[in-house]
mmCIF file of C-alpha atoms in Angstrom:
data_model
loop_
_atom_site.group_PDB
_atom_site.id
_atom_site.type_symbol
_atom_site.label_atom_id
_atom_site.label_comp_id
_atom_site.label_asym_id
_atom_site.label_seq_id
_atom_site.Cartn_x
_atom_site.Cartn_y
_atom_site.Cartn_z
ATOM 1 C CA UNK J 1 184.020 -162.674 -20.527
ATOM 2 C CA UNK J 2 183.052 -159.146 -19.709
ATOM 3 C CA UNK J 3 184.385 -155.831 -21.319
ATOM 4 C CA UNK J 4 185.388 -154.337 -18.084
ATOM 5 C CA UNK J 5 188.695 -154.788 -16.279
ATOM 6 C CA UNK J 6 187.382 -153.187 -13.228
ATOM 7 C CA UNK J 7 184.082 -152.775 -11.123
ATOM 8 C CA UNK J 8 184.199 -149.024 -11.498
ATOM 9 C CA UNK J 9 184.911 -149.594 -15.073
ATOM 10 C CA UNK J 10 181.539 -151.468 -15.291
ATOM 11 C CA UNK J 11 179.828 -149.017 -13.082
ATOM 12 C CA UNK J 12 180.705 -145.885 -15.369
ATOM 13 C CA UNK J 13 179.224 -147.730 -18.179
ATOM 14 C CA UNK J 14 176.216 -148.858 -17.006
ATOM 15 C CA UNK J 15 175.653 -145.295 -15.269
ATOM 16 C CA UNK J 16 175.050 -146.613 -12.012
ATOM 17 C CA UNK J 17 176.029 -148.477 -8.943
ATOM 18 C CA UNK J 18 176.247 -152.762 -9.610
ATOM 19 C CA UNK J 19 173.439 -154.897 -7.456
ATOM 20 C CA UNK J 20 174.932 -157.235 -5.293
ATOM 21 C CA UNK J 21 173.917 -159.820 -7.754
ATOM 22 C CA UNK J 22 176.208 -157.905 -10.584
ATOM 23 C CA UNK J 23 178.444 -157.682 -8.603
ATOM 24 C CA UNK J 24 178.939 -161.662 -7.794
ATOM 25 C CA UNK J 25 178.267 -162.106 -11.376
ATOM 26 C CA UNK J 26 181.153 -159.817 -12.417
ATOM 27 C CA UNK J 27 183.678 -161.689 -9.720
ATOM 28 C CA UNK J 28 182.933 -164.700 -10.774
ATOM 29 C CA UNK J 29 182.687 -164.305 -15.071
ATOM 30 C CA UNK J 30 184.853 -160.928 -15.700
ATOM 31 C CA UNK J 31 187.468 -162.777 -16.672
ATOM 32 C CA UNK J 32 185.835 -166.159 -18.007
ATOM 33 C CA UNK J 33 185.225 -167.001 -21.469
ATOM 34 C CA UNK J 34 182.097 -167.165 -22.408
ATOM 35 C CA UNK J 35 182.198 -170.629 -23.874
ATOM 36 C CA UNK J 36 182.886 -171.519 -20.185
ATOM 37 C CA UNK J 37 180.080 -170.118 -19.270
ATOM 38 C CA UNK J 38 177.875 -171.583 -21.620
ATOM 39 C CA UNK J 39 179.840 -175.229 -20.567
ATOM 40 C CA UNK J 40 178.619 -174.944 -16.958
ATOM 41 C CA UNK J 41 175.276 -176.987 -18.347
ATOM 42 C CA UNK J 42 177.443 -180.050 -18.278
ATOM 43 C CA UNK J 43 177.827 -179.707 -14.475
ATOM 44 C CA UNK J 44 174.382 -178.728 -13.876
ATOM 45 C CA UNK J 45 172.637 -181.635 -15.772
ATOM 46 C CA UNK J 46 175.348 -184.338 -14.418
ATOM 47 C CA UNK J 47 174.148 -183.104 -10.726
ATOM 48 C CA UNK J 48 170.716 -182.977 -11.261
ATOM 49 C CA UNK J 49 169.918 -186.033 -12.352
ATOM 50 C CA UNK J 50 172.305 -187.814 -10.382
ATOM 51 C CA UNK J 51 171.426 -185.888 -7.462
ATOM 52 C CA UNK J 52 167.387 -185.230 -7.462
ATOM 53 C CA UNK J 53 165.944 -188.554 -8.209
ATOM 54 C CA UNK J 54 167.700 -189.987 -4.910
ATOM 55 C CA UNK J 55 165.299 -189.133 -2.470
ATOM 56 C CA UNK J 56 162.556 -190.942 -3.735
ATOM 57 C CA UNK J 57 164.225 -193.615 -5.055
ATOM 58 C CA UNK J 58 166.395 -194.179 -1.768
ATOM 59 C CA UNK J 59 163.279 -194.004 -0.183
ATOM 60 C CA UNK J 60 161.330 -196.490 -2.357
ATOM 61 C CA UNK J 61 164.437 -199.046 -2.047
ATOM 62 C CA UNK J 62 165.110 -198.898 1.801
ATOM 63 C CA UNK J 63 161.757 -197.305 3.319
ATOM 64 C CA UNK J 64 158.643 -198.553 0.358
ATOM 65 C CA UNK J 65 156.271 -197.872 3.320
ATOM 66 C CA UNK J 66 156.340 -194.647 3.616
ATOM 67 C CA UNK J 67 155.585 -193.517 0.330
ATOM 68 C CA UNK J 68 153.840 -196.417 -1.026
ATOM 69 C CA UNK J 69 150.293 -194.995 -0.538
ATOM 70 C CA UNK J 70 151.006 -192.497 -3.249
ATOM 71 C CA UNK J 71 152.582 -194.989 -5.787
ATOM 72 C CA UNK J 72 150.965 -194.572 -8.739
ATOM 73 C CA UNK J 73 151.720 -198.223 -9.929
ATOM 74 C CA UNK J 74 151.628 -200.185 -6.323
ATOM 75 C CA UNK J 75 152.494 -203.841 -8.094
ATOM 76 C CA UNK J 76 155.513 -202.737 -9.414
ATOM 77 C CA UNK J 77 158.724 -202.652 -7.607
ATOM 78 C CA UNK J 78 162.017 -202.193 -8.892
ATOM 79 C CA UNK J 79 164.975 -203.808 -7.504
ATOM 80 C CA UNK J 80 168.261 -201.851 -6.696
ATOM 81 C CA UNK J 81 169.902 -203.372 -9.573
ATOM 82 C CA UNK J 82 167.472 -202.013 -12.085
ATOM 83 C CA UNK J 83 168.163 -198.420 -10.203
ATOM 84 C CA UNK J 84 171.599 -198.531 -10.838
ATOM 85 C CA UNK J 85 171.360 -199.849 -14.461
ATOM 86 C CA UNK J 86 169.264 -197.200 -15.271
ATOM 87 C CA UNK J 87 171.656 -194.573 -13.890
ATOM 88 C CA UNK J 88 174.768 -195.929 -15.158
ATOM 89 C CA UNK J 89 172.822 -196.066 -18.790
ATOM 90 C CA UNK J 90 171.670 -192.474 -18.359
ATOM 91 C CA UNK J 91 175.207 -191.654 -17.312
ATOM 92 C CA UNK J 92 176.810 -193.175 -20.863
ATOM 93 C CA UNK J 93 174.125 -191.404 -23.218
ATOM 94 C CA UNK J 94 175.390 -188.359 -21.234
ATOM 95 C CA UNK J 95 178.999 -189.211 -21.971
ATOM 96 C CA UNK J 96 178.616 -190.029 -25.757
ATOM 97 C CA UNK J 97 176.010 -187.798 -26.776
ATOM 98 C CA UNK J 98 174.929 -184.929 -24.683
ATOM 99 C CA UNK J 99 178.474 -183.628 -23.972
ATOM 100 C CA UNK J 100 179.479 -183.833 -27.198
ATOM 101 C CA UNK J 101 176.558 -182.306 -28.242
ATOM 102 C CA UNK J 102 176.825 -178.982 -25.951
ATOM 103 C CA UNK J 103 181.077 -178.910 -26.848
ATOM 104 C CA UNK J 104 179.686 -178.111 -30.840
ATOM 105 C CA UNK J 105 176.480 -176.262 -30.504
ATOM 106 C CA UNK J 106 178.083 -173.263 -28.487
ATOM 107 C CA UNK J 107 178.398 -170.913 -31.730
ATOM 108 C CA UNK J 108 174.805 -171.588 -32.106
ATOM 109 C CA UNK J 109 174.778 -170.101 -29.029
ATOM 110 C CA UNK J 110 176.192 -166.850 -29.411
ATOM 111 C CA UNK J 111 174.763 -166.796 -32.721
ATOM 112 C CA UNK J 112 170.921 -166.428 -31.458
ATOM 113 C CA UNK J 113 172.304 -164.311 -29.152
ATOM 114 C CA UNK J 114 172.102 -165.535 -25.270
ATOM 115 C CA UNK J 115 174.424 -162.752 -23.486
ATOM 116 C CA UNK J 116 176.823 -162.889 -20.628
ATOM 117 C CA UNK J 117 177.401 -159.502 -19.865
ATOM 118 C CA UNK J 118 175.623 -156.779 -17.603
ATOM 119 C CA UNK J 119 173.474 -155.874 -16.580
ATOM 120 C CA UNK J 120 171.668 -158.539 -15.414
ATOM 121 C CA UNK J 121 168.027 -159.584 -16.631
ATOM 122 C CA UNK J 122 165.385 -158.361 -13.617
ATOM 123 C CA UNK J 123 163.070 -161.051 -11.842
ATOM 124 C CA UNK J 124 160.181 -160.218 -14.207
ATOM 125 C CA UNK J 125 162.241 -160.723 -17.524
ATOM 126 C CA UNK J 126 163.375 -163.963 -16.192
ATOM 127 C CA UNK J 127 160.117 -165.085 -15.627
ATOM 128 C CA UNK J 128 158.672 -164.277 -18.305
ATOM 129 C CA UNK J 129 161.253 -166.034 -20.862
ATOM 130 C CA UNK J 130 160.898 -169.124 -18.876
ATOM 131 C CA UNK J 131 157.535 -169.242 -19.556
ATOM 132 C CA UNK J 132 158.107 -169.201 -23.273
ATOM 133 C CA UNK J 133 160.527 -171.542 -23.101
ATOM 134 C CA UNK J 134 158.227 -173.717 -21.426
ATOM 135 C CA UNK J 135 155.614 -173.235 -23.269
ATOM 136 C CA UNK J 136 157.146 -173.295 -27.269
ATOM 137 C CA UNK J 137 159.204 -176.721 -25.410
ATOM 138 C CA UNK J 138 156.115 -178.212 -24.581
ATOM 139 C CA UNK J 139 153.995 -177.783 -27.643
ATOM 140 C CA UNK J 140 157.333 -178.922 -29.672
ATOM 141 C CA UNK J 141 157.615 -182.225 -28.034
ATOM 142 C CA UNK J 142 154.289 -182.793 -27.657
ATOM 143 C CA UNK J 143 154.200 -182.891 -31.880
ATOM 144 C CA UNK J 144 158.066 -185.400 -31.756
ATOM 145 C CA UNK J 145 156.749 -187.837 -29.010
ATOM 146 C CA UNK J 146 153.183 -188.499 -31.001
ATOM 147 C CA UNK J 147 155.335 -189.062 -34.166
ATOM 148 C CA UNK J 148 158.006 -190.984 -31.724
ATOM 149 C CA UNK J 149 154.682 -193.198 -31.030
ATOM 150 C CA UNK J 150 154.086 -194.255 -34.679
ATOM 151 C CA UNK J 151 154.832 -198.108 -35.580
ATOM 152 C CA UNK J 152 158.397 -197.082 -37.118
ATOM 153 C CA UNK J 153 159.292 -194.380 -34.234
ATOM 154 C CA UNK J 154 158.085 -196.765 -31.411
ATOM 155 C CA UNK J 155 160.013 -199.635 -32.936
ATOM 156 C CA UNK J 156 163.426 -198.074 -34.098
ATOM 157 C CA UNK J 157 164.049 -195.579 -31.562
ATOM 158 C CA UNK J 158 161.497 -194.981 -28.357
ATOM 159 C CA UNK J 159 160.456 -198.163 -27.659
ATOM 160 C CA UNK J 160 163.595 -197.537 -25.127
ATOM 161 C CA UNK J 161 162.261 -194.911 -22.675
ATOM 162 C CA UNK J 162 159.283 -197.544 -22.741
ATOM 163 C CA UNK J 163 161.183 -200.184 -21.060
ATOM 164 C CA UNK J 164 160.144 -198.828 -17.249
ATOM 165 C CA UNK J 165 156.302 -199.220 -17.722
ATOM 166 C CA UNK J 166 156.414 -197.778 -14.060
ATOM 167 C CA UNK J 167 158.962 -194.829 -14.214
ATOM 168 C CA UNK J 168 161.059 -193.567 -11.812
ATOM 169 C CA UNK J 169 163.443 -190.382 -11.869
ATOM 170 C CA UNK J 170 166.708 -191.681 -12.704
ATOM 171 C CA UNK J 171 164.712 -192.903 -16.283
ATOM 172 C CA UNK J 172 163.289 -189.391 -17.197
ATOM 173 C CA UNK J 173 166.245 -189.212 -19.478
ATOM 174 C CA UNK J 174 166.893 -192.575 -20.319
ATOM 175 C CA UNK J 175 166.600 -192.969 -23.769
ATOM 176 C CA UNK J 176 167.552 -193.733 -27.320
ATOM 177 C CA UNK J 177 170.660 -191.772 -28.599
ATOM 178 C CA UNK J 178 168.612 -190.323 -31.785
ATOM 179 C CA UNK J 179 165.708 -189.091 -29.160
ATOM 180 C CA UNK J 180 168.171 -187.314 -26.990
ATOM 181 C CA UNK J 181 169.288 -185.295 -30.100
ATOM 182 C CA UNK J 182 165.594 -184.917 -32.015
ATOM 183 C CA UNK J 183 163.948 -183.604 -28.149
ATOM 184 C CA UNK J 184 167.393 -181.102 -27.854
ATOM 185 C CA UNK J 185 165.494 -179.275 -31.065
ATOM 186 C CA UNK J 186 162.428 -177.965 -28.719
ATOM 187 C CA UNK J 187 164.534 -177.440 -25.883
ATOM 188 C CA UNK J 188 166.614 -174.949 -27.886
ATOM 189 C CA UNK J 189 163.993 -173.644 -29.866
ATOM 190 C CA UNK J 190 162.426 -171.343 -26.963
ATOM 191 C CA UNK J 191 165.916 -169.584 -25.926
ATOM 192 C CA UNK J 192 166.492 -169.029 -29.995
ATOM 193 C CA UNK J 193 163.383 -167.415 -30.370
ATOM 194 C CA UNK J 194 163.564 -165.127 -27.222
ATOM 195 C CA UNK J 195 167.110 -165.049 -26.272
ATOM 196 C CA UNK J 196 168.073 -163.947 -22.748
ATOM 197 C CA UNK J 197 171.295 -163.902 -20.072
ATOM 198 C CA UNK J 198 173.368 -167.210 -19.241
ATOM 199 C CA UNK J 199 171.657 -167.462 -15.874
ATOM 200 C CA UNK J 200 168.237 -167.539 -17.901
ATOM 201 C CA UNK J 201 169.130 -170.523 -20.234
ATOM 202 C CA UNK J 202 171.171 -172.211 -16.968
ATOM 203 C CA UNK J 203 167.821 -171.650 -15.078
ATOM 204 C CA UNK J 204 165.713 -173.035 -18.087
ATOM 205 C CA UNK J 205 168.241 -176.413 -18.180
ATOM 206 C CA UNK J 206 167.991 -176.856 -14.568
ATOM 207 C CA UNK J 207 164.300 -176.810 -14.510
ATOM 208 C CA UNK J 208 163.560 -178.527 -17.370
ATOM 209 C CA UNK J 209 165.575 -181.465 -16.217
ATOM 210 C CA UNK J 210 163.852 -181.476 -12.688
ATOM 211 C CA UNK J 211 160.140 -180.915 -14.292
ATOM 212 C CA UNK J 212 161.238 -184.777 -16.390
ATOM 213 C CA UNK J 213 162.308 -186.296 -13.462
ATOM 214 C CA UNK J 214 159.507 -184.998 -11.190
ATOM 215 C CA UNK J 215 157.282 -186.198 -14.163
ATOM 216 C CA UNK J 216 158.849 -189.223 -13.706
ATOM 217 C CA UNK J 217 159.215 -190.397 -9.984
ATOM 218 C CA UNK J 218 156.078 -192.616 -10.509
ATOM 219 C CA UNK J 219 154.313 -191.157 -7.244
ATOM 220 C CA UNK J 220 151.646 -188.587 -6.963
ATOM 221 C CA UNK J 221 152.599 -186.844 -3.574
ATOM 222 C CA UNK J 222 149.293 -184.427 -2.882
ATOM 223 C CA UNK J 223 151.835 -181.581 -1.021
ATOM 224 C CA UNK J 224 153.517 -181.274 -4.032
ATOM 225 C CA UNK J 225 153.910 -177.618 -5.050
ATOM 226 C CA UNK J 226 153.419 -178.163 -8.530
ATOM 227 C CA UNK J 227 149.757 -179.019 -7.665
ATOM 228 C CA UNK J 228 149.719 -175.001 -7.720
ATOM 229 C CA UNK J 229 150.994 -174.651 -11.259
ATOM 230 C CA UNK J 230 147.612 -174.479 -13.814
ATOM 231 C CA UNK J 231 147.695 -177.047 -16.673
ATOM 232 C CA UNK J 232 150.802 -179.104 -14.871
ATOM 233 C CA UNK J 233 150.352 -182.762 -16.007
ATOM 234 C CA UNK J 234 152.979 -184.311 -13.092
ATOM 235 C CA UNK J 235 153.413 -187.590 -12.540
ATOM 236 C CA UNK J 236 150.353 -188.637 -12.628
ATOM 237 C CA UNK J 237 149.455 -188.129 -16.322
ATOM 238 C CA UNK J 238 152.964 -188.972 -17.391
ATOM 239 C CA UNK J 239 153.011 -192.288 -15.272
ATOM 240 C CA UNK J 240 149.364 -193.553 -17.624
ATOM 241 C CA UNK J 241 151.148 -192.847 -20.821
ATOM 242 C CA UNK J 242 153.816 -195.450 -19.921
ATOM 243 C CA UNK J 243 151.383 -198.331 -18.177
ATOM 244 C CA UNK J 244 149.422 -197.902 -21.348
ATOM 245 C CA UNK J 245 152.860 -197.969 -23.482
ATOM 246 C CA UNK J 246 153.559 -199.665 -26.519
ATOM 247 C CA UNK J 247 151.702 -197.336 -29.790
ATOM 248 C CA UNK J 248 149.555 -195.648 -26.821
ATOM 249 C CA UNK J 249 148.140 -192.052 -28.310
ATOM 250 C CA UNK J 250 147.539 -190.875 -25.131
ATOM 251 C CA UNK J 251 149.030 -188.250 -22.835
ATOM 252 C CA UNK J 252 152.343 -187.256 -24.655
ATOM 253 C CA UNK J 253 152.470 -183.660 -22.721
ATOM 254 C CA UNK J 254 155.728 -183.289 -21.234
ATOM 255 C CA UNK J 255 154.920 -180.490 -19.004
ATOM 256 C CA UNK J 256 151.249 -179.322 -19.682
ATOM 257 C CA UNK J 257 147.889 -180.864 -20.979
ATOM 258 C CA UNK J 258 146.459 -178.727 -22.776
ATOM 259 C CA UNK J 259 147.858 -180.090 -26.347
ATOM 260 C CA UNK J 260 146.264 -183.432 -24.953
ATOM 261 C CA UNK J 261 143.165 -181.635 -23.842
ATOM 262 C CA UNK J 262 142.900 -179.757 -27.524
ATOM 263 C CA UNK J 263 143.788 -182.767 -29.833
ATOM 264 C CA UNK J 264 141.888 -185.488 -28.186
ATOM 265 C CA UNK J 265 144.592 -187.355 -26.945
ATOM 266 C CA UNK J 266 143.586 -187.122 -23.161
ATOM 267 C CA UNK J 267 140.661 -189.379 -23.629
ATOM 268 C CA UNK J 268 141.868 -192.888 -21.863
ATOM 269 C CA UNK J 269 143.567 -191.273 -19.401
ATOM 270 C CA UNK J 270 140.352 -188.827 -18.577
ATOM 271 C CA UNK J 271 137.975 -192.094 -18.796
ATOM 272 C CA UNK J 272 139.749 -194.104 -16.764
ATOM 273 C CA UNK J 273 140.575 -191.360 -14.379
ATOM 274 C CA UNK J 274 136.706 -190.626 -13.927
ATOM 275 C CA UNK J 275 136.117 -194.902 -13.720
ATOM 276 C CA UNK J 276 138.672 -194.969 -10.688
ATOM 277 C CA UNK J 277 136.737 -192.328 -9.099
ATOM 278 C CA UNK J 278 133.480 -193.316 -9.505
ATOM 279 C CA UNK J 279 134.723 -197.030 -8.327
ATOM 280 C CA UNK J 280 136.457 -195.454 -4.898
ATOM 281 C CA UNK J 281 133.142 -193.694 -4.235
ATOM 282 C CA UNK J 282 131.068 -196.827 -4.733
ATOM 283 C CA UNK J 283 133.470 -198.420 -2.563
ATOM 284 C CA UNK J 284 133.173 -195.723 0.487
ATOM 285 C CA UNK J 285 129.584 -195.955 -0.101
ATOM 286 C CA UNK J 286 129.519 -199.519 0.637
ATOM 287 C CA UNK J 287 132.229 -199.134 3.978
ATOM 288 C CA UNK J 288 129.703 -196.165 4.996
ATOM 289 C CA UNK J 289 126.624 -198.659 4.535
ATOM 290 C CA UNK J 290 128.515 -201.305 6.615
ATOM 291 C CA UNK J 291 129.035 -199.032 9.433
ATOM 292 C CA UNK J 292 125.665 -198.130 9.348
ATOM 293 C CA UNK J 293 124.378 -201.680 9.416
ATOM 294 C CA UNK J 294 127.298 -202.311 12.266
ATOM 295 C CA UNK J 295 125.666 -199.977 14.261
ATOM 296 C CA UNK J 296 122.149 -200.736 13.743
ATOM 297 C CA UNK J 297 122.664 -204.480 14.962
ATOM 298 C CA UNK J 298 125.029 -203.199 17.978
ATOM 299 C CA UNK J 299 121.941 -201.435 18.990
ATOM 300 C CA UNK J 300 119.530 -204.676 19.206
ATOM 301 C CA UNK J 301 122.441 -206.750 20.862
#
């Protein structure tokens, strides 16, 4: 809730004229408390991973074809029933645990200091929080999901997310109850140590959730624009760390490599990587040589 009753009220106090951007922001959360605010992530997670893992997996049930060169695991397929368990799973934890979750943590909230009023935070500032957040997120769970691989972490609690050995989106947050709470610590440890407006920490939910489930989707699409981002594992280095599964210590990145790329834990993934490659150029090698000997006899014919 703002301090202003009116938008010349806010005006006077900031010492200048609202953006169009205040301005919306003021209609829409002058009079709104801020818990409300802050209670908006329940709609914003619900939608997006209901909403953004559909594409793909719409695709992959009713049109395989068309995006089954860039499956990452080609001898897997899912049926529609294991879609819809997954979601309906995804949707409980949300129920029992998440919501719950955000209804108590709200004074925490306020407490580090996340603001609601004007003005608003510039481009720049945005920007640049997110990339903390990203960053002290990543390095966090990269530290919980190697300890998450030990014998008794694997066994008691994430042995769960394991169960798709080929992901897809709708799993990115399907998971044990105690790892949904333990991975909330690094997702709230970035806006605690650099705390910005309501539309930052909305923005950081929203991405975060569609960076999992991108991480997730179990295809490697080469016009992806996250090909542009530097260090970005993707799918592709996410989807090895599940076919390897079980007490794998490889690839436990959420978002980046570089923890995997400074602690050694890269190395399968990098080996095999360089295998494949060195296989497919063997094998166009041989197609080329073919062609070659194709042609050679086609002239003596």
């Amino acid at each position: 809730m703002l301090p202003y009753r009116s938008l010349i009220e806010a005006e006077v106090a900031l010492g200048r004229n609202l953006t169009y951007a205040e301005n919306l922001w003021f209609r829409y959360s002058a009079s709104m408390p801020d818990y409300l605010l802050y209670y908006h992530n329940f709609v914003f997670l619900f939608l997006i991973f209901t909403l953004a893992p559909l594409p793909i997996a719409v695709t992959e049930i009713f049109r395989p074809s068309i995006i089954a060169p860039f499956k990452l695991q080609p001898k897997i397929n899912l049926p529609p029933s294991s879609f819809l368990r997954c979601y309906k799973d995804v949707l409980t934890a949300f129920c029992l645990v998440v919501v719950p979750l955000q209804l108590i943590s709200y004074p925490s909230v306020k407490f580090v200091g996340i603001r609601t009023s004007l003005p608003l935070p510039s481009a720049w500032e945005i920007v640049a929080q997110l990339l903390v957040y990203f960053l002290v997120e990543d390095y966090g769970n990269y530290w919980i999901h190697r300890a998450m691989h030990s014998k008794w972490g694997y066994e008691k609690i994430h042995h769960v997310h394991h169960e798709f050995i080929a992901p897809i989106g709708f799993a990115a947050p399907y998971a044990h109850w105690a790892e949904v709470l333990v991975l909330g610590i690094p997702s709230f440890l970035g806006p605690a140590l650099a705390p910005g407006h309501m539309i930052t920490f909305w923005l950081w939910i929203a991405l975060r959730q569609c960076e999992a489930i991108d991480t997730h989707n179990g295809y490697d699409f080469p016009f992806s624009p996250t090909k542009l981002i530097p260090f970005y594992g993707g799918a592709e280095h996410h989807d090895y760390h599940h076919y390897v599964g079980g007490l794998s210590q490889s690839n436990f990145a959420s978002v980046f490599t570089y923890c995997d790329y400074i602690y050694g834990t890269d190395k399968g993934y990098r080996f095999q990587k360089a295998h494949l490659q060195k296989l497919r150029e063997q094998w166009a090698a041989a197609q080329h040589k073919g062609m070659e000997a194709a042609n050679h006899e086609g002239k003596f014919d």
